[in-house]
Short mmCIF file of N, CA, C and O in Angstrom, two decimals:
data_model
loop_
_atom_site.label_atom_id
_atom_site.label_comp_id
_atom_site.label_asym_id
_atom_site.label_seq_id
_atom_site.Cartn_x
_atom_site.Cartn_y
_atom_site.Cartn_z
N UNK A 682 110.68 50.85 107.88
CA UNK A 682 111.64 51.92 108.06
C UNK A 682 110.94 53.06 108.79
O UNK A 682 109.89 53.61 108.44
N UNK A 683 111.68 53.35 109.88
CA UNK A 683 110.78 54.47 110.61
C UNK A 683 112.10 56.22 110.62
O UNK A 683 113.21 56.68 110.87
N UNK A 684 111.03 56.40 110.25
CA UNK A 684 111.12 58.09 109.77
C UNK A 684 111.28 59.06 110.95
O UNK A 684 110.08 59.35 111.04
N UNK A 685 111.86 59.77 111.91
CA UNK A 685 111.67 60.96 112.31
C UNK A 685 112.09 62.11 111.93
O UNK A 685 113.20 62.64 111.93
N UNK A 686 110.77 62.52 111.53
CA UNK A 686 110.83 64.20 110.68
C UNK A 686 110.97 65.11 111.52
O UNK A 686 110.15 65.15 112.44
N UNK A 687 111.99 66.05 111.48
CA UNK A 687 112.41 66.87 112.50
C UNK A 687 112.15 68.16 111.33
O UNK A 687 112.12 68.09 110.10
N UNK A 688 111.95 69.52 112.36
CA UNK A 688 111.49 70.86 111.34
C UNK A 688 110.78 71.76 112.35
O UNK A 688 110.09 71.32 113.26
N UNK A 689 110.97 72.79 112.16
CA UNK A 689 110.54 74.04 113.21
C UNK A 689 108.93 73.78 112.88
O UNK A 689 108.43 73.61 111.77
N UNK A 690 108.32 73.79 114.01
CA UNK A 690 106.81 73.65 114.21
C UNK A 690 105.92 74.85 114.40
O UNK A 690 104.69 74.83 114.40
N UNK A 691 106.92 76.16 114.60
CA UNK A 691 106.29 77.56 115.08
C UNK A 691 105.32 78.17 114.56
O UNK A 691 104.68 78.87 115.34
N UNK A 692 104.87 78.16 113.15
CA UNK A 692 103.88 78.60 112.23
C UNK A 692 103.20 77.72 111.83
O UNK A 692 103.61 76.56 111.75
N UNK A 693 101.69 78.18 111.41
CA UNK A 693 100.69 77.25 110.52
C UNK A 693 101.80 76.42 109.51
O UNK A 693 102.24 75.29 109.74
N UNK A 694 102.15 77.28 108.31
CA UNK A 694 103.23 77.32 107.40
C UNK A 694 104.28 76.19 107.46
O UNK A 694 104.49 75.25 106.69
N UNK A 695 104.85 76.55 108.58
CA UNK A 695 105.92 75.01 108.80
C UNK A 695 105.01 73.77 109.19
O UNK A 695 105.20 72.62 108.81
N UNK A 696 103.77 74.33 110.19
CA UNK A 696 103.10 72.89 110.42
C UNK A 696 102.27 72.26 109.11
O UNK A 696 101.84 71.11 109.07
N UNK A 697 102.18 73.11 108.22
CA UNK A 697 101.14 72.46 107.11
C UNK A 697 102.38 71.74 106.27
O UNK A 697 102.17 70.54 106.06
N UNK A 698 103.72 72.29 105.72
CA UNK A 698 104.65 71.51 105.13
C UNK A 698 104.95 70.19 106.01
O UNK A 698 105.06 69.09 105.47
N UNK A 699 105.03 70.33 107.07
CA UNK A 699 105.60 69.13 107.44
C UNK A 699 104.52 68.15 107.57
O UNK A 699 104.78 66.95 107.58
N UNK A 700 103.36 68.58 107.67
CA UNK A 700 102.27 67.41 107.64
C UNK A 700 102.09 67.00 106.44
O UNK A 700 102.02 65.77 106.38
N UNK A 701 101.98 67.51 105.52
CA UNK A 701 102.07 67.38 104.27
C UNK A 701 103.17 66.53 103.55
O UNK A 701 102.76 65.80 102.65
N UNK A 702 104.57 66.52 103.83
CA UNK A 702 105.58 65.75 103.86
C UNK A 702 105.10 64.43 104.93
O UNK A 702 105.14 63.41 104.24
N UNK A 703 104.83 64.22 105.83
CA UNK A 703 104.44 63.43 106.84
C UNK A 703 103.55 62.19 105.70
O UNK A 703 103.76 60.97 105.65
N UNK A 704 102.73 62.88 105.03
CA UNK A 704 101.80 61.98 104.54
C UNK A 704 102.36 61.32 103.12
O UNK A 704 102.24 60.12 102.90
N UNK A 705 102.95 62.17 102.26
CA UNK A 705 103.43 61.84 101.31
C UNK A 705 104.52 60.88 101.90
O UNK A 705 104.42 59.77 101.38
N UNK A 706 105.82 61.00 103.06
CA UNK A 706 105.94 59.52 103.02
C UNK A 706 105.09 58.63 103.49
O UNK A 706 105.09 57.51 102.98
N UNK A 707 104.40 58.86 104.30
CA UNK A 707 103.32 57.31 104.87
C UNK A 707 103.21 56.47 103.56
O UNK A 707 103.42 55.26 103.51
N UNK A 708 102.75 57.53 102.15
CA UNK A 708 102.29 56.94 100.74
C UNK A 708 103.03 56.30 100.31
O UNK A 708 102.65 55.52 99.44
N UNK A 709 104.28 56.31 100.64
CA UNK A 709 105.88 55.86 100.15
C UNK A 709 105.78 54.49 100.80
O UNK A 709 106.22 53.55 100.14
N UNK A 710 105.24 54.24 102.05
CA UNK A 710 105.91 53.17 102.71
C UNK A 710 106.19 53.53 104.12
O UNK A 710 105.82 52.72 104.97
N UNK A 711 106.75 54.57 104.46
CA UNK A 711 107.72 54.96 105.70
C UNK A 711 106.44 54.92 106.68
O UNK A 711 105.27 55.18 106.42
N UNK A 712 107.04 54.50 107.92
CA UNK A 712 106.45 54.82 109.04
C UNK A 712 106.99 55.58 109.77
O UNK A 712 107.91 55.33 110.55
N UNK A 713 105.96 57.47 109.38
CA UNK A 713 106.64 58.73 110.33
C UNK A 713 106.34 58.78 111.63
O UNK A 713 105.17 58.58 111.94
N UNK A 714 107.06 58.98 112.38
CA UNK A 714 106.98 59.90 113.65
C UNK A 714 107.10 61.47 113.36
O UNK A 714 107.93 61.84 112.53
N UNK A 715 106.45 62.22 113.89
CA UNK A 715 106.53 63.60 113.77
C UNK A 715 106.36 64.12 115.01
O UNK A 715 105.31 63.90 115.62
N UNK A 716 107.44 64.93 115.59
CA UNK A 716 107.84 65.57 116.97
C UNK A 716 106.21 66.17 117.51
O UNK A 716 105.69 65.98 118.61
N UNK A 717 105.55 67.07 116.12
CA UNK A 717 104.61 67.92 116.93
C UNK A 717 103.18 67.08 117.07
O UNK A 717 102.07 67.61 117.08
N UNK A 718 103.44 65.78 117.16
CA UNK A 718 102.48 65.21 117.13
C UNK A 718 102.67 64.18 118.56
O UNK A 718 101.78 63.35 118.75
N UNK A 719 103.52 64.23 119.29
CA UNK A 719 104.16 62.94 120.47
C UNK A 719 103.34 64.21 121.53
O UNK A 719 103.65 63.55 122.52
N UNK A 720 102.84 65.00 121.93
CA UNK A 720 102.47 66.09 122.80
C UNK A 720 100.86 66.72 122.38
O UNK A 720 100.41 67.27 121.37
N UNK A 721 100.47 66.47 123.27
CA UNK A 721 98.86 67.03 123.57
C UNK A 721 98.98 68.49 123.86
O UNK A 721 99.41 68.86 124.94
N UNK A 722 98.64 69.27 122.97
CA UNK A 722 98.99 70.62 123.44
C UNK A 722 98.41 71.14 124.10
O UNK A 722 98.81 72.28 123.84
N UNK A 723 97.22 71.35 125.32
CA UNK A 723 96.68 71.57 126.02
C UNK A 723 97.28 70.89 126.67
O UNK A 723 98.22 71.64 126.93
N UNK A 724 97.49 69.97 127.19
CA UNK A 724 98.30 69.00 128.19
C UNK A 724 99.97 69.44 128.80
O UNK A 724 100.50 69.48 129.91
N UNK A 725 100.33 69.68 127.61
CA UNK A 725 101.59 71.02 127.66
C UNK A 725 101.51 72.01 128.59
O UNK A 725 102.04 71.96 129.70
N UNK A 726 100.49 73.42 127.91
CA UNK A 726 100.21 73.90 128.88
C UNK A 726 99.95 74.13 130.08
O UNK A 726 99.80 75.25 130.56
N UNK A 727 99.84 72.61 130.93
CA UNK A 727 99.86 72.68 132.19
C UNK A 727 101.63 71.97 133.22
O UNK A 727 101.89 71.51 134.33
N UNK A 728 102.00 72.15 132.56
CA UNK A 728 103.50 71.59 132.89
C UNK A 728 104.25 72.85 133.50
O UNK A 728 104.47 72.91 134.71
N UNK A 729 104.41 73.28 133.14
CA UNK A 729 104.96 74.80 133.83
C UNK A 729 105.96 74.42 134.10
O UNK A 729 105.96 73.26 133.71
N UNK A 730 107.00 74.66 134.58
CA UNK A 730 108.72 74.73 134.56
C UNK A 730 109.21 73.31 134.37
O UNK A 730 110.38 72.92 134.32
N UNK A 731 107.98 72.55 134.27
CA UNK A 731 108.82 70.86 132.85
C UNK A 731 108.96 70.98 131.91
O UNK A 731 109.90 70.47 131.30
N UNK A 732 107.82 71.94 131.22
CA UNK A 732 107.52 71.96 129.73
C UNK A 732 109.20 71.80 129.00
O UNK A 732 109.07 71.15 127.96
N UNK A 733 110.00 72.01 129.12
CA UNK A 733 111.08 72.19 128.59
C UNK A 733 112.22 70.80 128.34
O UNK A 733 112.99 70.51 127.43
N UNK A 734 111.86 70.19 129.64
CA UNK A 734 112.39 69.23 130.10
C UNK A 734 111.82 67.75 129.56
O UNK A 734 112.50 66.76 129.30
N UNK A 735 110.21 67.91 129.46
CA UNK A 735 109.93 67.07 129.33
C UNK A 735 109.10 66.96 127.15
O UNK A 735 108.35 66.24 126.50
N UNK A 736 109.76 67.96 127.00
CA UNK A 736 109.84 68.03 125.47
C UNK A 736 110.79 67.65 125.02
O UNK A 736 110.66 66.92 124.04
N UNK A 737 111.64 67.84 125.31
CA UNK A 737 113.45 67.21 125.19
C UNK A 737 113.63 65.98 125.16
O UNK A 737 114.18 65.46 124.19
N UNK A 738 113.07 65.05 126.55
CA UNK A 738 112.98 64.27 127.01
C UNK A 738 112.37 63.08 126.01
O UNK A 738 112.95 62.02 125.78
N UNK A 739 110.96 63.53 125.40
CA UNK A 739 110.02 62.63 124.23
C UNK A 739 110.36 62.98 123.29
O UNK A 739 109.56 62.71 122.38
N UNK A 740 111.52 63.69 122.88
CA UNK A 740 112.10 63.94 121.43
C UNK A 740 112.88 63.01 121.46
O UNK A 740 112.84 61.96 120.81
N UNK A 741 113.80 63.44 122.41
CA UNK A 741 115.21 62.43 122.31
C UNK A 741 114.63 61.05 122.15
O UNK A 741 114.82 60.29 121.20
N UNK A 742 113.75 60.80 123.42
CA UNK A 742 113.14 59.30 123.32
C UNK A 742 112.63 58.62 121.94
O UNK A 742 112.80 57.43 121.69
N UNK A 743 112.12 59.35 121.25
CA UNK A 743 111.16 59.45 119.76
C UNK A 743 112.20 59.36 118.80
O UNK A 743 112.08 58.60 117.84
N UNK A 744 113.35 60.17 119.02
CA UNK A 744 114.12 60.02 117.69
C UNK A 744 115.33 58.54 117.78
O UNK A 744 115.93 57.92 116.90
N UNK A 745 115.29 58.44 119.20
CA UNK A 745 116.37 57.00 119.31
C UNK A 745 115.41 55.53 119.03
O UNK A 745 116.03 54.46 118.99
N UNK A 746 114.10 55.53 118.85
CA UNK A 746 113.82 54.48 118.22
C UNK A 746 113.19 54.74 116.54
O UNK A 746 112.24 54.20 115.96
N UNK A 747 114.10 55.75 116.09
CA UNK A 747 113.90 55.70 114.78
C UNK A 747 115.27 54.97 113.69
O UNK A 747 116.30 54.78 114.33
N UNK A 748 115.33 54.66 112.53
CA UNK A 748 115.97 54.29 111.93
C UNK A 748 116.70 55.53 111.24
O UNK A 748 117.93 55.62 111.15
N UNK A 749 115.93 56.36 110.81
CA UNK A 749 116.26 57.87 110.20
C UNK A 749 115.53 58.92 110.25
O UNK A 749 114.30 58.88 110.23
N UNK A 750 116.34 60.16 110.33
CA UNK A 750 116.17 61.39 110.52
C UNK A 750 116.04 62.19 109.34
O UNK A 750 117.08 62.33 108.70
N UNK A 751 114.66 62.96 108.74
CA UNK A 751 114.93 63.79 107.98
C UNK A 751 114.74 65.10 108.34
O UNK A 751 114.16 65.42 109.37
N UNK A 752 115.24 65.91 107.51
CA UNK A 752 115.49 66.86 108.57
C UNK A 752 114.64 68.21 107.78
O UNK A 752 115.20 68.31 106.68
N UNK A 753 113.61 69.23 107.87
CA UNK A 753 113.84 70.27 107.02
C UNK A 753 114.72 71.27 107.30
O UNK A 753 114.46 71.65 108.44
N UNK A 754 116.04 72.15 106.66
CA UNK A 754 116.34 72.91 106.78
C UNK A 754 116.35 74.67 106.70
O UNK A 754 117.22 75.49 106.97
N UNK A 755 115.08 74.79 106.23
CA UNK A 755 114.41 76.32 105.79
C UNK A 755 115.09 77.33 106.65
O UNK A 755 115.65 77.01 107.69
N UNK A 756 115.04 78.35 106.28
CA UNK A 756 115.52 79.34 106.90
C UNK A 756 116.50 80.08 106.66
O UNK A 756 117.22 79.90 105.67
N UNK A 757 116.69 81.10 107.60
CA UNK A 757 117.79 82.10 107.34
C UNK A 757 119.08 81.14 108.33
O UNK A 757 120.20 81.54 107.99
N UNK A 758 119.13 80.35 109.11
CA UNK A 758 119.47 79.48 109.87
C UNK A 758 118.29 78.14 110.13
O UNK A 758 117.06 78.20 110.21
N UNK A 759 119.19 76.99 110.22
CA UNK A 759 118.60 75.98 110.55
C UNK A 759 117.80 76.09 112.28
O UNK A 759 118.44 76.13 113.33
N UNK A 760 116.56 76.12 112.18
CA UNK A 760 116.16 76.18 113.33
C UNK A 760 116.56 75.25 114.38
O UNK A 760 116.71 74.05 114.13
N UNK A 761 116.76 75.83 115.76
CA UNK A 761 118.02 75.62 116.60
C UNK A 761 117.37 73.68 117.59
O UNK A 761 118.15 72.81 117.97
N UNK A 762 116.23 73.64 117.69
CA UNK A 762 115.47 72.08 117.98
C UNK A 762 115.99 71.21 117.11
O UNK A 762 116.58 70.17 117.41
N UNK A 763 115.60 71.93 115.25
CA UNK A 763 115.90 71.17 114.87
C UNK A 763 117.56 70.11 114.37
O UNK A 763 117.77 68.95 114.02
N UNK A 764 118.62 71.71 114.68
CA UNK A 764 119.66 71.26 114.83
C UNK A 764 119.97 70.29 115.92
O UNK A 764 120.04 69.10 115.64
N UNK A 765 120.11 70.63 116.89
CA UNK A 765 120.03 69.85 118.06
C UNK A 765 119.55 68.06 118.19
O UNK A 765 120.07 67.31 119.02
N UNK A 766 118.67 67.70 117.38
CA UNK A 766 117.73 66.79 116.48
C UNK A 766 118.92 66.03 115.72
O UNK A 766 119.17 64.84 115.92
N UNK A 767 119.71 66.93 114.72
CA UNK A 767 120.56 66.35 113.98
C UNK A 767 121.68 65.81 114.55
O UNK A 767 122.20 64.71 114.35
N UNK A 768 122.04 66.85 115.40
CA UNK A 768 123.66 66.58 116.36
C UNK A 768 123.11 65.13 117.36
O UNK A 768 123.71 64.07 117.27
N UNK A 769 122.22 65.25 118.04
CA UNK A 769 121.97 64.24 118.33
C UNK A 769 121.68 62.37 117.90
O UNK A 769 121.97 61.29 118.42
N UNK A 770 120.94 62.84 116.69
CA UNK A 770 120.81 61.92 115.64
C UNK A 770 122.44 61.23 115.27
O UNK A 770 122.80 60.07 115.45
N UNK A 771 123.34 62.48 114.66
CA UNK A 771 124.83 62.00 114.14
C UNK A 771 125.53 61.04 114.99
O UNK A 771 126.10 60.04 114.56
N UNK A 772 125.45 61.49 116.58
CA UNK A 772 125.82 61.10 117.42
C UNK A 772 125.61 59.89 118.28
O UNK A 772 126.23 59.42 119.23
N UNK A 773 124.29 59.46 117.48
CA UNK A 773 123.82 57.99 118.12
C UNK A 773 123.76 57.08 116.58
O UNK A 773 123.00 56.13 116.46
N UNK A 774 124.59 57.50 115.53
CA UNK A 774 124.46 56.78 114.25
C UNK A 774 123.70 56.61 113.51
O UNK A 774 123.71 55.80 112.58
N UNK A 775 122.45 57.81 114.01
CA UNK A 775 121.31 57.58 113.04
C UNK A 775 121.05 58.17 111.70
O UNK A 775 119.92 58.66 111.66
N UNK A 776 121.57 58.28 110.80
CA UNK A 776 121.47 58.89 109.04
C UNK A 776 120.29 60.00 109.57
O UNK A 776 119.17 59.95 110.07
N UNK A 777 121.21 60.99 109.15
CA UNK A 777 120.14 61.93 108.83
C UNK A 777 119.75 62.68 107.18
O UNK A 777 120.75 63.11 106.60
N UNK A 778 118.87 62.78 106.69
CA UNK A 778 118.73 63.40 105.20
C UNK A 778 118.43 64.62 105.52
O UNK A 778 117.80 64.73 106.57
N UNK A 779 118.71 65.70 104.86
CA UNK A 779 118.18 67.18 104.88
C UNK A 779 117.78 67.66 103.72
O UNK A 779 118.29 67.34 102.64
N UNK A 780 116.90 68.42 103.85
CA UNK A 780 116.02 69.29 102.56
C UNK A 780 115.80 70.84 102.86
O UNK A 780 115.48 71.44 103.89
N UNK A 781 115.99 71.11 102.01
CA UNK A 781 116.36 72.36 101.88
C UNK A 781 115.90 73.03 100.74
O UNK A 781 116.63 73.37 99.81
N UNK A 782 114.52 73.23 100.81
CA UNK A 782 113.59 74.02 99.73
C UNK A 782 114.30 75.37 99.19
O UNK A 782 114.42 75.53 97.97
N UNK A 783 114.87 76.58 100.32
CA UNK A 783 114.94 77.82 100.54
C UNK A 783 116.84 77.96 100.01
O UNK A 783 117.87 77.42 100.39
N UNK A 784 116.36 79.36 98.62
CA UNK A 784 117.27 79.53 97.61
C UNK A 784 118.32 80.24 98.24
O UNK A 784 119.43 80.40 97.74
N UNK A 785 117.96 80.67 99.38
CA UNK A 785 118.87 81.55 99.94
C UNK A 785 120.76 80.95 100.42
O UNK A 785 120.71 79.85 100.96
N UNK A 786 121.52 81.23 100.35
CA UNK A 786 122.69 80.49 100.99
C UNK A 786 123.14 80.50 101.77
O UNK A 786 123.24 81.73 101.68
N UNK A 787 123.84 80.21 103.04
CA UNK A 787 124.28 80.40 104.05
C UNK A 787 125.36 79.33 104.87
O UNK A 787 125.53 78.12 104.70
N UNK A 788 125.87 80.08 105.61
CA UNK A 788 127.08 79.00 106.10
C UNK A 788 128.87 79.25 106.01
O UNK A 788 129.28 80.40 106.19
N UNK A 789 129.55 78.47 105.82
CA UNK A 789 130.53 79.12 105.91
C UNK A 789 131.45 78.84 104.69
O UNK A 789 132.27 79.62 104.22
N UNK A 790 131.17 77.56 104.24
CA UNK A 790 131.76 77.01 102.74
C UNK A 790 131.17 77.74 101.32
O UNK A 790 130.24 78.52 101.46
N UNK A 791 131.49 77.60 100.50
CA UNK A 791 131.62 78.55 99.02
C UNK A 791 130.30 77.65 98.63
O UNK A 791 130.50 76.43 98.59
N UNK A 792 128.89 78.15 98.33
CA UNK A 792 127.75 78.22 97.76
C UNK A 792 127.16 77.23 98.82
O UNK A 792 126.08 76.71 98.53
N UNK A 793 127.74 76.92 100.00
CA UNK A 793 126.90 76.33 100.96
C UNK A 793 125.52 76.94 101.04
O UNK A 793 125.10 78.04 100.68
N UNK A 794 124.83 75.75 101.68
CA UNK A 794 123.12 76.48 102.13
C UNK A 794 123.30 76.20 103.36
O UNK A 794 122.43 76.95 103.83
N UNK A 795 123.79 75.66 104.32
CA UNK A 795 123.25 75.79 105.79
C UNK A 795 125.04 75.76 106.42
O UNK A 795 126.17 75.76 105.94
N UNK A 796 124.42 75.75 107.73
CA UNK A 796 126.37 76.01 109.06
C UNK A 796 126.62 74.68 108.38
O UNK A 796 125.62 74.03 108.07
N UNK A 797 128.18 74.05 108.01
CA UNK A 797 128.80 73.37 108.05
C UNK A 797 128.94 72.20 108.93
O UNK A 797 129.19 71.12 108.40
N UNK A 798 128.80 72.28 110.38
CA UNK A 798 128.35 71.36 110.63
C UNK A 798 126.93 70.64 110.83
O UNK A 798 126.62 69.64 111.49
N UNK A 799 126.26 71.41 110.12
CA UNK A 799 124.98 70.69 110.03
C UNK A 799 125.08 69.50 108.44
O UNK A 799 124.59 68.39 108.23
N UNK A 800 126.08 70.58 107.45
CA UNK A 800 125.98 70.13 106.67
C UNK A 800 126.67 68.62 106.38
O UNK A 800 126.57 67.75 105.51
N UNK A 801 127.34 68.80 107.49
CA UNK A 801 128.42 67.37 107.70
C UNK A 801 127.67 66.45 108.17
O UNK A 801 127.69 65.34 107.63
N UNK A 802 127.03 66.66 109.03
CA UNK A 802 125.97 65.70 109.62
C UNK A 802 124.82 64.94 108.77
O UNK A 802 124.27 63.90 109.14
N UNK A 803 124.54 65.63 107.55
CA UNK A 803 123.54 64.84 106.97
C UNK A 803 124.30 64.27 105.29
O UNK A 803 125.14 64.74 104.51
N UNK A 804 123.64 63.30 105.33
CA UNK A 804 124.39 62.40 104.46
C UNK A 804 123.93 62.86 102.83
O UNK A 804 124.70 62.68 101.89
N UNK A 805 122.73 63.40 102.69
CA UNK A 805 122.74 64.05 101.53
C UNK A 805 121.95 65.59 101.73
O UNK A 805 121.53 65.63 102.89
N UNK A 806 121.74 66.39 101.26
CA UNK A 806 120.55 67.39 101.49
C UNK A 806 120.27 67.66 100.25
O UNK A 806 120.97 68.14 99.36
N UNK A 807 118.73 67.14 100.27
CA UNK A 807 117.92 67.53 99.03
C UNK A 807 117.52 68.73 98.63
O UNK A 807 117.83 69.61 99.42
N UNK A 808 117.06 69.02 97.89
CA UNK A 808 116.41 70.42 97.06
C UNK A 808 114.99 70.24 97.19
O UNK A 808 114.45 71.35 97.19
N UNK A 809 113.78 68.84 97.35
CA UNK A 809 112.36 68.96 97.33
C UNK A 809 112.17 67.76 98.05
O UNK A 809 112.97 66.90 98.40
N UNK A 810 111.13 67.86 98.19
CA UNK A 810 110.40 66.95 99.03
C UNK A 810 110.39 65.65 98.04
O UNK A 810 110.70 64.59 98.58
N UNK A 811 110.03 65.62 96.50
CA UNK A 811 110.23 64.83 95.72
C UNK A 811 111.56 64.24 95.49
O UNK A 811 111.62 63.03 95.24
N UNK A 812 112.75 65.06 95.54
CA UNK A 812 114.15 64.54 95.76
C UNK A 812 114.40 63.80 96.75
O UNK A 812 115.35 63.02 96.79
N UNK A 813 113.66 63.94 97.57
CA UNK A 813 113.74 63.23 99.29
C UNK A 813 113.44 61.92 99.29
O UNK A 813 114.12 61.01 99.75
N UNK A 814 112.46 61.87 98.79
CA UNK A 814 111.67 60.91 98.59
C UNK A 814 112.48 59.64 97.21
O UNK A 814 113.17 58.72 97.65
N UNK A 815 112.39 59.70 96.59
CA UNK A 815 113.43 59.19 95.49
C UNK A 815 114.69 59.16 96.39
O UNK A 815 114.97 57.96 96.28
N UNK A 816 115.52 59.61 97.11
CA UNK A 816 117.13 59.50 97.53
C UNK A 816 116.64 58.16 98.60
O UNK A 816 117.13 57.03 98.52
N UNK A 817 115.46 58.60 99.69
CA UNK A 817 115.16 57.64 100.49
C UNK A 817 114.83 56.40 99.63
O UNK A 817 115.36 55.40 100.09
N UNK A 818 114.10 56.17 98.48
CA UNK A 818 113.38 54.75 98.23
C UNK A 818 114.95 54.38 97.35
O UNK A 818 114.90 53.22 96.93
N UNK A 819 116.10 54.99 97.04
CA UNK A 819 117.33 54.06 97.07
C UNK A 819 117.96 54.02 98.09
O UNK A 819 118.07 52.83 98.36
N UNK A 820 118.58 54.75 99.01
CA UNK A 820 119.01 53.97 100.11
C UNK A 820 118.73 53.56 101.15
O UNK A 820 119.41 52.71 101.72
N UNK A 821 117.56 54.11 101.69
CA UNK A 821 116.64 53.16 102.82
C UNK A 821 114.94 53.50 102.27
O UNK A 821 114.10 54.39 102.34
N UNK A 822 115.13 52.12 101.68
CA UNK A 822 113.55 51.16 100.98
C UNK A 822 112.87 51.42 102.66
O UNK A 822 113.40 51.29 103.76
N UNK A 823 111.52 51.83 102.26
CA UNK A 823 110.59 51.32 103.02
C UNK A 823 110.75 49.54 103.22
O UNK A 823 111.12 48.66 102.44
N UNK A 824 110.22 49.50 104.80
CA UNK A 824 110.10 48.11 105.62
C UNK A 824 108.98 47.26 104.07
O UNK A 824 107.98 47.85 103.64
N UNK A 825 109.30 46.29 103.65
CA UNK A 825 107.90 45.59 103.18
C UNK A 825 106.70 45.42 103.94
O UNK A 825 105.72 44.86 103.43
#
């Protein structure tokens, strides 16, 4: 079962959770892909008016040979890649899961946590990384 973990990459902070999640499923079984890892970041830097194009480009590519999408949702808003990630995901039939550590609420429905259509898009949204994990090993088992 292959995993693409989608999640704002902008801070140490988000990059240490999501690596951290990254590994705890590997332990599970899953085989992750992780966006901030498909790009040489020095190598980036020399792209200059692709950079944009050709990040898009190895996402989209990266997330259409995955089986599922998890998604983190933190924030005061779902960060806007990673939405984009989801809409895309919904749209080519790929399950997406969302997690959603952050107590805060938001959105447009009565005790919602994120925009509505994000929330439509993912088939459950967890509360922990441990909830995640347990929802995934019942409905999509790691590959044997």
């Amino acid at each position: 079962m292959r995993v693409y973990l989608a999640g704002p990459l902008f801070s140490e902070a988000e990059q240490a959770w999501l690596r951290n999640f990254q590994l705890e499923l590997s332990v599970h079984g899953y085989d992750v892909l992780w966006p901030y890892e498909l790009f040489d970041q020095q190598e980036v830097r020399t792209w200059g008016s692709e950079t944009a194009g050709k990040i898009m480009e190895g996402c989209r590519d990266a997330l259409l040979g995955c089986d599922i999408v998890v998604a983190l949702l933190d924030g005061t808003q779902v960060d806007d890649g990673t939405a984009w990630e989801i809409g895309y995901a919904c749209a080519n039939n790929i399950p997406v899961v969302g997690i959603r550590t952050d107590m805060r609420y938001g959105g447009e429905v009565p005790n919602g946590k994120v925009n509505a259509m994000i929330a439509g898009s993912c088939r459950v949204i967890c509360e922990s990384r441990k909830d995640a994990i347990e929802w995934l090993a019942r409905e999509f088992p790691p590959s044997p």
